[in-house]
mmCIF file of C-alpha atoms in Angstrom:
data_model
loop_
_atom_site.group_PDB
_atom_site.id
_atom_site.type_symbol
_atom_site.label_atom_id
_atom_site.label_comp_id
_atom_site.label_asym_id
_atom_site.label_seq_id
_atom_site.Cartn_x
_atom_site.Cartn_y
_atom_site.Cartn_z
ATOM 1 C CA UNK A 20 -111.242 10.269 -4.374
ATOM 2 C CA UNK A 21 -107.603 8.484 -5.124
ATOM 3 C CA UNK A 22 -107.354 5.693 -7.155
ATOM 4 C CA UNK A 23 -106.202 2.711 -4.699
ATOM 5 C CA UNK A 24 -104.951 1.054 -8.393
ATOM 6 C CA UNK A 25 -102.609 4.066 -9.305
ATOM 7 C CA UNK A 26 -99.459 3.693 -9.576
ATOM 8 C CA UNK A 27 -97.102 6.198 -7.708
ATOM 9 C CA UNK A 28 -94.680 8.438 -9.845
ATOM 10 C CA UNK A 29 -91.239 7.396 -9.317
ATOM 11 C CA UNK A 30 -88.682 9.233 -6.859
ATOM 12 C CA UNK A 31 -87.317 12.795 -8.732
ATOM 13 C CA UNK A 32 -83.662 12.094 -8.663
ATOM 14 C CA UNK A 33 -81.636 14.636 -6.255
ATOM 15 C CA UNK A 34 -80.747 17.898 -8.086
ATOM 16 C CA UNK A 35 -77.231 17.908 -9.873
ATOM 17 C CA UNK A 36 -74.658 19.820 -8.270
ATOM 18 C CA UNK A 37 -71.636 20.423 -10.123
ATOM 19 C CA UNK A 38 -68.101 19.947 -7.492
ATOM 20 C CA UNK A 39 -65.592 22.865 -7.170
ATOM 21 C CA UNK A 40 -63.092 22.512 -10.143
ATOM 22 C CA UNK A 41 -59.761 20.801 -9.429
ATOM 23 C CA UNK A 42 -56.702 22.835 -9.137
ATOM 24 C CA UNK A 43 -54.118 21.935 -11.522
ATOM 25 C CA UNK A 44 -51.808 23.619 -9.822
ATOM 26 C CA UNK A 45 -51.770 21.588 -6.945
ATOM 27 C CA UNK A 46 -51.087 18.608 -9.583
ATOM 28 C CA UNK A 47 -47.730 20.058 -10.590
ATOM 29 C CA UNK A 48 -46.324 21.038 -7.070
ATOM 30 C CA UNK A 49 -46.772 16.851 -6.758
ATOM 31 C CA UNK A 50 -45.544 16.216 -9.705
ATOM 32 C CA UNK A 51 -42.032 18.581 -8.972
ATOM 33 C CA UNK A 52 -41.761 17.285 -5.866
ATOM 34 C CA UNK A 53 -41.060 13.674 -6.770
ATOM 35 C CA UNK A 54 -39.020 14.910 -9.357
ATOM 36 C CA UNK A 55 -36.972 16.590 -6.725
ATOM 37 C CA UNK A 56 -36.888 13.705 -4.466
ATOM 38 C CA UNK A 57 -36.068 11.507 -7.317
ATOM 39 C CA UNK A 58 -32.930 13.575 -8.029
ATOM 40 C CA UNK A 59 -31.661 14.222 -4.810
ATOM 41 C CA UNK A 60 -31.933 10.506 -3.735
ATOM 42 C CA UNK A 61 -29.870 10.154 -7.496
ATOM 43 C CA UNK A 62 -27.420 12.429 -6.154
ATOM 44 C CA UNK A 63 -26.941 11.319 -2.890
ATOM 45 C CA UNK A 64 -26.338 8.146 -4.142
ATOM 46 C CA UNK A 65 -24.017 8.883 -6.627
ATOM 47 C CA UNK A 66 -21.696 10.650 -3.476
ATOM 48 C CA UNK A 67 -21.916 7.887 -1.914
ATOM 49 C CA UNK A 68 -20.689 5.136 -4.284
ATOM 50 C CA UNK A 69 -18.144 7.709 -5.493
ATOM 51 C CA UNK A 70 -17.161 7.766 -1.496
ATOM 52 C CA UNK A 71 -16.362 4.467 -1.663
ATOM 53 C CA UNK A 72 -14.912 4.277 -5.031
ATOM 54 C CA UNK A 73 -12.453 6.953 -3.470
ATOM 55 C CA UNK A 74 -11.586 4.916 -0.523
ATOM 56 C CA UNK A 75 -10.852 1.647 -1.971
ATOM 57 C CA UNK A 76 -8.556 3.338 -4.785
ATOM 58 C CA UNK A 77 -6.519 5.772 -1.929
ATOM 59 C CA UNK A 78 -6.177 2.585 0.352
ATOM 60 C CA UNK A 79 -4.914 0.315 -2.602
ATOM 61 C CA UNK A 80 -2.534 3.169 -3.621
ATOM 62 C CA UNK A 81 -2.029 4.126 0.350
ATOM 63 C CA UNK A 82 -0.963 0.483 1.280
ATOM 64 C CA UNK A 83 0.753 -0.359 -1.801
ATOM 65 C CA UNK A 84 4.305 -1.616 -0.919
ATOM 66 C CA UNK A 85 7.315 -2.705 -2.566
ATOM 67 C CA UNK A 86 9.834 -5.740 -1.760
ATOM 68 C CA UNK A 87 13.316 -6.823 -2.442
ATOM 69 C CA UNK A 88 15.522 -9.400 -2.207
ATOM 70 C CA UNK A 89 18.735 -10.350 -3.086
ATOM 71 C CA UNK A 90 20.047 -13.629 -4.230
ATOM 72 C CA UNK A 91 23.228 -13.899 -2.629
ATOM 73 C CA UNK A 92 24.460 -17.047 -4.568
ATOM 74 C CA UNK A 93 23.116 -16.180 -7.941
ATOM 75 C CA UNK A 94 22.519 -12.615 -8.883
ATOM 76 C CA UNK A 95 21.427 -13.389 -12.307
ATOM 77 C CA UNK A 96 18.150 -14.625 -10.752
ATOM 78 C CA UNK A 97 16.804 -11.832 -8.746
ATOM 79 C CA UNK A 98 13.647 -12.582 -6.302
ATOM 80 C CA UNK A 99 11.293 -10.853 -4.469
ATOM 81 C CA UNK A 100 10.433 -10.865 -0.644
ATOM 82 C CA UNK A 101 8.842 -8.054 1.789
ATOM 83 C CA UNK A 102 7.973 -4.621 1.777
ATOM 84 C CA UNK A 103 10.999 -1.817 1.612
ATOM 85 C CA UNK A 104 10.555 1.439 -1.053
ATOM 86 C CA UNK A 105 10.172 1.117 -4.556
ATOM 87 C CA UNK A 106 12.183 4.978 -5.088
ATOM 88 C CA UNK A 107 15.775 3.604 -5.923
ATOM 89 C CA UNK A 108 17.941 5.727 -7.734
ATOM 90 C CA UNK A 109 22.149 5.052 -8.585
ATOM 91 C CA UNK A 110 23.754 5.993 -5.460
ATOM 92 C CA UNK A 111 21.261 4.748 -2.686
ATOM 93 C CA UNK A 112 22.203 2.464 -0.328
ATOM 94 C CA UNK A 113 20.368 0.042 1.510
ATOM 95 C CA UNK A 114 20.618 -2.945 3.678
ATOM 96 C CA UNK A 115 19.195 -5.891 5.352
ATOM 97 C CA UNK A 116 15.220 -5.150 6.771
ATOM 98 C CA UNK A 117 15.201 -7.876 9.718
ATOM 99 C CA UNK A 118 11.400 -7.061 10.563
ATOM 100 C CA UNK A 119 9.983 -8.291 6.743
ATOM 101 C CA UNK A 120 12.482 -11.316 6.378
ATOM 102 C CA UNK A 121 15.365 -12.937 6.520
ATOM 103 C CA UNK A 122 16.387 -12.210 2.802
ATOM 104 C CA UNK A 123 14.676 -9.065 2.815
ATOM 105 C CA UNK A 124 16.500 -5.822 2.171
ATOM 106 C CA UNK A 125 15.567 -2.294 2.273
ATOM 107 C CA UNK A 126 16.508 1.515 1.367
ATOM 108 C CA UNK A 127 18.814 3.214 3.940
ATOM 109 C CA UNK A 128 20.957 6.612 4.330
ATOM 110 C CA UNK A 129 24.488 5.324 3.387
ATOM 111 C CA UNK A 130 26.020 6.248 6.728
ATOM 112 C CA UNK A 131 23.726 4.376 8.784
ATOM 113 C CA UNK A 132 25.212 1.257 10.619
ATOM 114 C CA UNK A 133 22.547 -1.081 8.582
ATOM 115 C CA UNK A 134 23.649 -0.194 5.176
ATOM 116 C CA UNK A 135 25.758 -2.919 3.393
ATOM 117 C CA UNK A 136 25.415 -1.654 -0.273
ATOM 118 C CA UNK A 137 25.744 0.770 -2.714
ATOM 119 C CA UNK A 138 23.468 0.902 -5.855
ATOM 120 C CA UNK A 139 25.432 1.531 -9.005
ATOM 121 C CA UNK A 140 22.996 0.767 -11.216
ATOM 122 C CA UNK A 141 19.190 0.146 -12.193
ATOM 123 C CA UNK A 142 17.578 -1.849 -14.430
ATOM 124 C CA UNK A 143 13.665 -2.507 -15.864
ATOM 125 C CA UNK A 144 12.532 -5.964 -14.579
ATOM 126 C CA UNK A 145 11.156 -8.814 -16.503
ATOM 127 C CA UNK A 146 9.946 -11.737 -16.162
ATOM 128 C CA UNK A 147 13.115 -13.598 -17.618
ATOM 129 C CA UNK A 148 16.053 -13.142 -14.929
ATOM 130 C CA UNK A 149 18.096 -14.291 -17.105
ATOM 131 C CA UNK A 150 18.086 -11.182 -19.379
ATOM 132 C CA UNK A 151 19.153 -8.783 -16.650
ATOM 133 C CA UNK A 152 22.699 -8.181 -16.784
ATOM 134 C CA UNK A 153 24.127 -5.739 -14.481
ATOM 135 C CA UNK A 154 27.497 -3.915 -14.722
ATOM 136 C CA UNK A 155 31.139 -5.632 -13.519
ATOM 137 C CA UNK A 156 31.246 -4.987 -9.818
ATOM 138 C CA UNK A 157 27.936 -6.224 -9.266
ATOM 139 C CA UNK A 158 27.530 -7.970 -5.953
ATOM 140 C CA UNK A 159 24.332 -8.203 -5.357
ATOM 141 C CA UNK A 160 21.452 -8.165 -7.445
ATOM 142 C CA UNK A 161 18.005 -7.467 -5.652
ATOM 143 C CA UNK A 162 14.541 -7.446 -7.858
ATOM 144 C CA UNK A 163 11.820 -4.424 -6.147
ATOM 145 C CA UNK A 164 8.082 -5.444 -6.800
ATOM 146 C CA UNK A 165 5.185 -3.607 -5.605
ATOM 147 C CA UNK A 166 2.909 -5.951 -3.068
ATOM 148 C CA UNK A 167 -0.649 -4.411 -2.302
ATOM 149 C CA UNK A 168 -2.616 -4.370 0.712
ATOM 150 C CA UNK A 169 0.337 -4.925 2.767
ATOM 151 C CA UNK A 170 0.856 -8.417 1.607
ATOM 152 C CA UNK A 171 4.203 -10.049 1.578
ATOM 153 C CA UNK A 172 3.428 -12.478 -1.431
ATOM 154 C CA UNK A 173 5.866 -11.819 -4.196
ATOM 155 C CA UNK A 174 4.417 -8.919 -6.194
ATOM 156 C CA UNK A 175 4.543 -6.929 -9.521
ATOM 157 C CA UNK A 176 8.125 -6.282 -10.478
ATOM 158 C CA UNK A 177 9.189 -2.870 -10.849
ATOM 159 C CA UNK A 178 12.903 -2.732 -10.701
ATOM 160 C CA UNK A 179 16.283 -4.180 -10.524
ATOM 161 C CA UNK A 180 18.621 -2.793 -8.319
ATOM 162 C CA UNK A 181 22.659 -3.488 -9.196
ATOM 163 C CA UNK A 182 24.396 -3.322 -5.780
ATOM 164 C CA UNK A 183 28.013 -3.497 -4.875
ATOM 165 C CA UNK A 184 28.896 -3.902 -0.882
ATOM 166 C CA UNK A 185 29.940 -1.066 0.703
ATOM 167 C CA UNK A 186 32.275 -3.418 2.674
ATOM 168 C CA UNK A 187 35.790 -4.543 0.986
ATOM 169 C CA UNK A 188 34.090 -7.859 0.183
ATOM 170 C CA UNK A 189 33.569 -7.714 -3.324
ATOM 171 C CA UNK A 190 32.155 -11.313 -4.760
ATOM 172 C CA UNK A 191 31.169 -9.523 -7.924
ATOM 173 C CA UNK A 192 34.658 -8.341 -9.042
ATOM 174 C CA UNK A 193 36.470 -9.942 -11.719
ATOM 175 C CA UNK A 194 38.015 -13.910 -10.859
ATOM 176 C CA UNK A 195 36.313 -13.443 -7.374
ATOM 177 C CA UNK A 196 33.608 -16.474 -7.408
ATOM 178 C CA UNK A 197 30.515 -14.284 -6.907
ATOM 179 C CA UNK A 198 27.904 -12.032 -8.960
ATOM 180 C CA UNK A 199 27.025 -12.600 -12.410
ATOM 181 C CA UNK A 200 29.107 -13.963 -14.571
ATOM 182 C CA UNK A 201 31.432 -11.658 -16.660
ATOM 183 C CA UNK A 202 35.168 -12.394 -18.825
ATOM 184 C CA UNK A 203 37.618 -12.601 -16.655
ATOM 185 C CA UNK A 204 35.565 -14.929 -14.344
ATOM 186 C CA UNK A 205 36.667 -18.704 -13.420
ATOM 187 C CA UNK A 206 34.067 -21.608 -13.733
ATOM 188 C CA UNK A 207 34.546 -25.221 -13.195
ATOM 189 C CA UNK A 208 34.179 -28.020 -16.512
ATOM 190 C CA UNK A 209 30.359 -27.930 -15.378
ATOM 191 C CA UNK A 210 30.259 -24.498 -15.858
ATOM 192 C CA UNK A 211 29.638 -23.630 -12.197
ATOM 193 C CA UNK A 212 31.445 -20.192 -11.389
ATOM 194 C CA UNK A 213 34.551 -20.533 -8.934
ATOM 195 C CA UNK A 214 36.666 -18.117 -7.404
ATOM 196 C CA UNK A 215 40.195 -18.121 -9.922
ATOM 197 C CA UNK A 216 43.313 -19.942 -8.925
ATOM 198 C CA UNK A 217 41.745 -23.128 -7.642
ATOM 199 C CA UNK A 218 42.075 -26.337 -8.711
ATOM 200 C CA UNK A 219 39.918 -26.868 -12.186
ATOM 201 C CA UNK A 220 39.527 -23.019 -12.316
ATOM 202 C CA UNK A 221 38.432 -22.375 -16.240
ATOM 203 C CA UNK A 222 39.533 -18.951 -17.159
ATOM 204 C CA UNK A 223 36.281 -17.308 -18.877
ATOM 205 C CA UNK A 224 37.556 -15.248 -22.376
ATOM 206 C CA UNK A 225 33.899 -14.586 -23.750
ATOM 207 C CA UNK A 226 30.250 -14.950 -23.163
ATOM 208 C CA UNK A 227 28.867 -15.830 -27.357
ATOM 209 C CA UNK A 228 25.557 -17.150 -28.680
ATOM 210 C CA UNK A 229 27.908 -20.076 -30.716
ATOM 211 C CA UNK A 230 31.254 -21.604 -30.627
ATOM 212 C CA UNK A 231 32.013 -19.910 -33.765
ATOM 213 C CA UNK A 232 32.188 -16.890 -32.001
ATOM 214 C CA UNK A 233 34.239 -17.566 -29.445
ATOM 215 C CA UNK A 234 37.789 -15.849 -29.380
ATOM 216 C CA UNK A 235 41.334 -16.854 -30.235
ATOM 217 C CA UNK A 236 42.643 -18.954 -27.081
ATOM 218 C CA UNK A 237 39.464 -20.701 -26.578
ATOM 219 C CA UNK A 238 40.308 -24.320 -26.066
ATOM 220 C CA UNK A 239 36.957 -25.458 -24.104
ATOM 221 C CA UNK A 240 33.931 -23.651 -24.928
ATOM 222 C CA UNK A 241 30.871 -24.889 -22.896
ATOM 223 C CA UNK A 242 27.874 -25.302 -24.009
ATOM 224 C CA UNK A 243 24.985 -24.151 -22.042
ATOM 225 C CA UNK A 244 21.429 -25.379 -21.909
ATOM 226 C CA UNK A 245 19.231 -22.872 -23.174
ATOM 227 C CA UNK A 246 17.712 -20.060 -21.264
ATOM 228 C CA UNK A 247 14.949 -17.318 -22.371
ATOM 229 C CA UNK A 248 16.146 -14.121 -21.553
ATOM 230 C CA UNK A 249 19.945 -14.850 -21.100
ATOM 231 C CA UNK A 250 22.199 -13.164 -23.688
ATOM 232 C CA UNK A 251 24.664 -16.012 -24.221
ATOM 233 C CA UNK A 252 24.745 -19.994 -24.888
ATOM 234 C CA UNK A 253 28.068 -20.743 -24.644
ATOM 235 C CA UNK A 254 31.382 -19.905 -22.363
ATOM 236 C CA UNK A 255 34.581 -19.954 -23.807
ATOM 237 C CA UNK A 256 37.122 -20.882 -21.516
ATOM 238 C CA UNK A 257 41.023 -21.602 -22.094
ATOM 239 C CA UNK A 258 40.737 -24.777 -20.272
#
């Protein structure tokens, strides 16, 4: 007879049965494949930016363009204006470029009808004007910058072009009243240069740093005020 008061054995817990293995394999096929993903999205990237770096370098490069301008009543302060070509070389010619400017000037073939000058020389710019001095003859003195992204604010300077007019109009010459000032010039007491033969027309016999230096005939040397850049302080005149 069972025993109302016994106490039933507890449940037999289910038999243990061990799970298939886990392939590693499967854990490095993950593994390589994130690593590939990883470095082509790396890559891809990388061709991208590099894309753009490209772009933005050719299109600086691409649009970069040069301007000139001459200074018509004093050479020894060249300026810049809008675009024309930075190339210049002794013996190009160029002339006024109507579509960037009314000062603005550009390269040309020397027999086309818009050429007006002749470049006989070429000089390194700088920031001082003043210490540009181009060769007798000069008549016009135009500064080339480089102006980027088609802009026609004054940009970096690159050159100095020494022009003499391909018309019979030569300012620049000797006595004439134009270009830079050289010996043989005339310039008024305030040392303003005039064409010679005028009335108060001082006859210019040197360009020195002092009176002292100043040659033999000299009987009104001027004194300048000073200037950076320009290679004399005083004009010696015969008065």
């Amino acid at each position: 007879m069972t025993n109302p008061y016994q106490a039933s054995p507890p449940p037999q817990p289910p038999p243990f049965t061990p799970g298939a293995p886990q392939r590693r394999g499967n854990n490095k096929f993950v593994v390589f494949l994130v690593l590939a993903l990883v470095v082509g999205g790396a890559y891809g990237a990388s061709k991208v930016l590099g894309a753009d770096e490209g772009k933005s370098s050719t299109s600086a490069s691409a649009s970069a363009s040069p301007s000139a301008k001459p200074t018509a009543k004093d050479p020894g302060s060249p300026e810049s204006s809008s675009d024309t070509s930075s190339a210049w070389k002794v013996g190009d010619c160029g002339g006024p470029d109507a579509s960037k400017g009314a000062d603005a000037y550009k390269r040309t073939g020397c027999s086309d009808a818009g050429a007006s000058f002749k470049a006989i020389d070429i000089k390194e710019a700088s920031i001082l004007p003043g210490s540009i001095q181009c060769p007798a003859g000069t008549d016009v003195m135009i500064e080339v910058s480089i102006s980027y992204n088609g802009g026609k604010s004054s940009g970096i300077p690159t050159n100095t072009v020494c022009g003499r007019n391909l018309s019979n109009e030569h300012p620049g010459d000797a006595g004439a009243g134009g270009g830079q000032l050289v010996k043989g010039d005339c310039v008024t007491s305030q040392a303003k240069e005039v064409p010679c033969g005028g009335s108060g027309a001082l006859k210019v016999l040197g360009l020195v740093k002092t009176k002292e230096e100043c040659p033999s005939g000299t009987t009104d040397p001027i004194r300048l005020t000073i200037s950076v850049g320009r290679p004399y302080d005083v004009i010696c005149t015969d008065g």
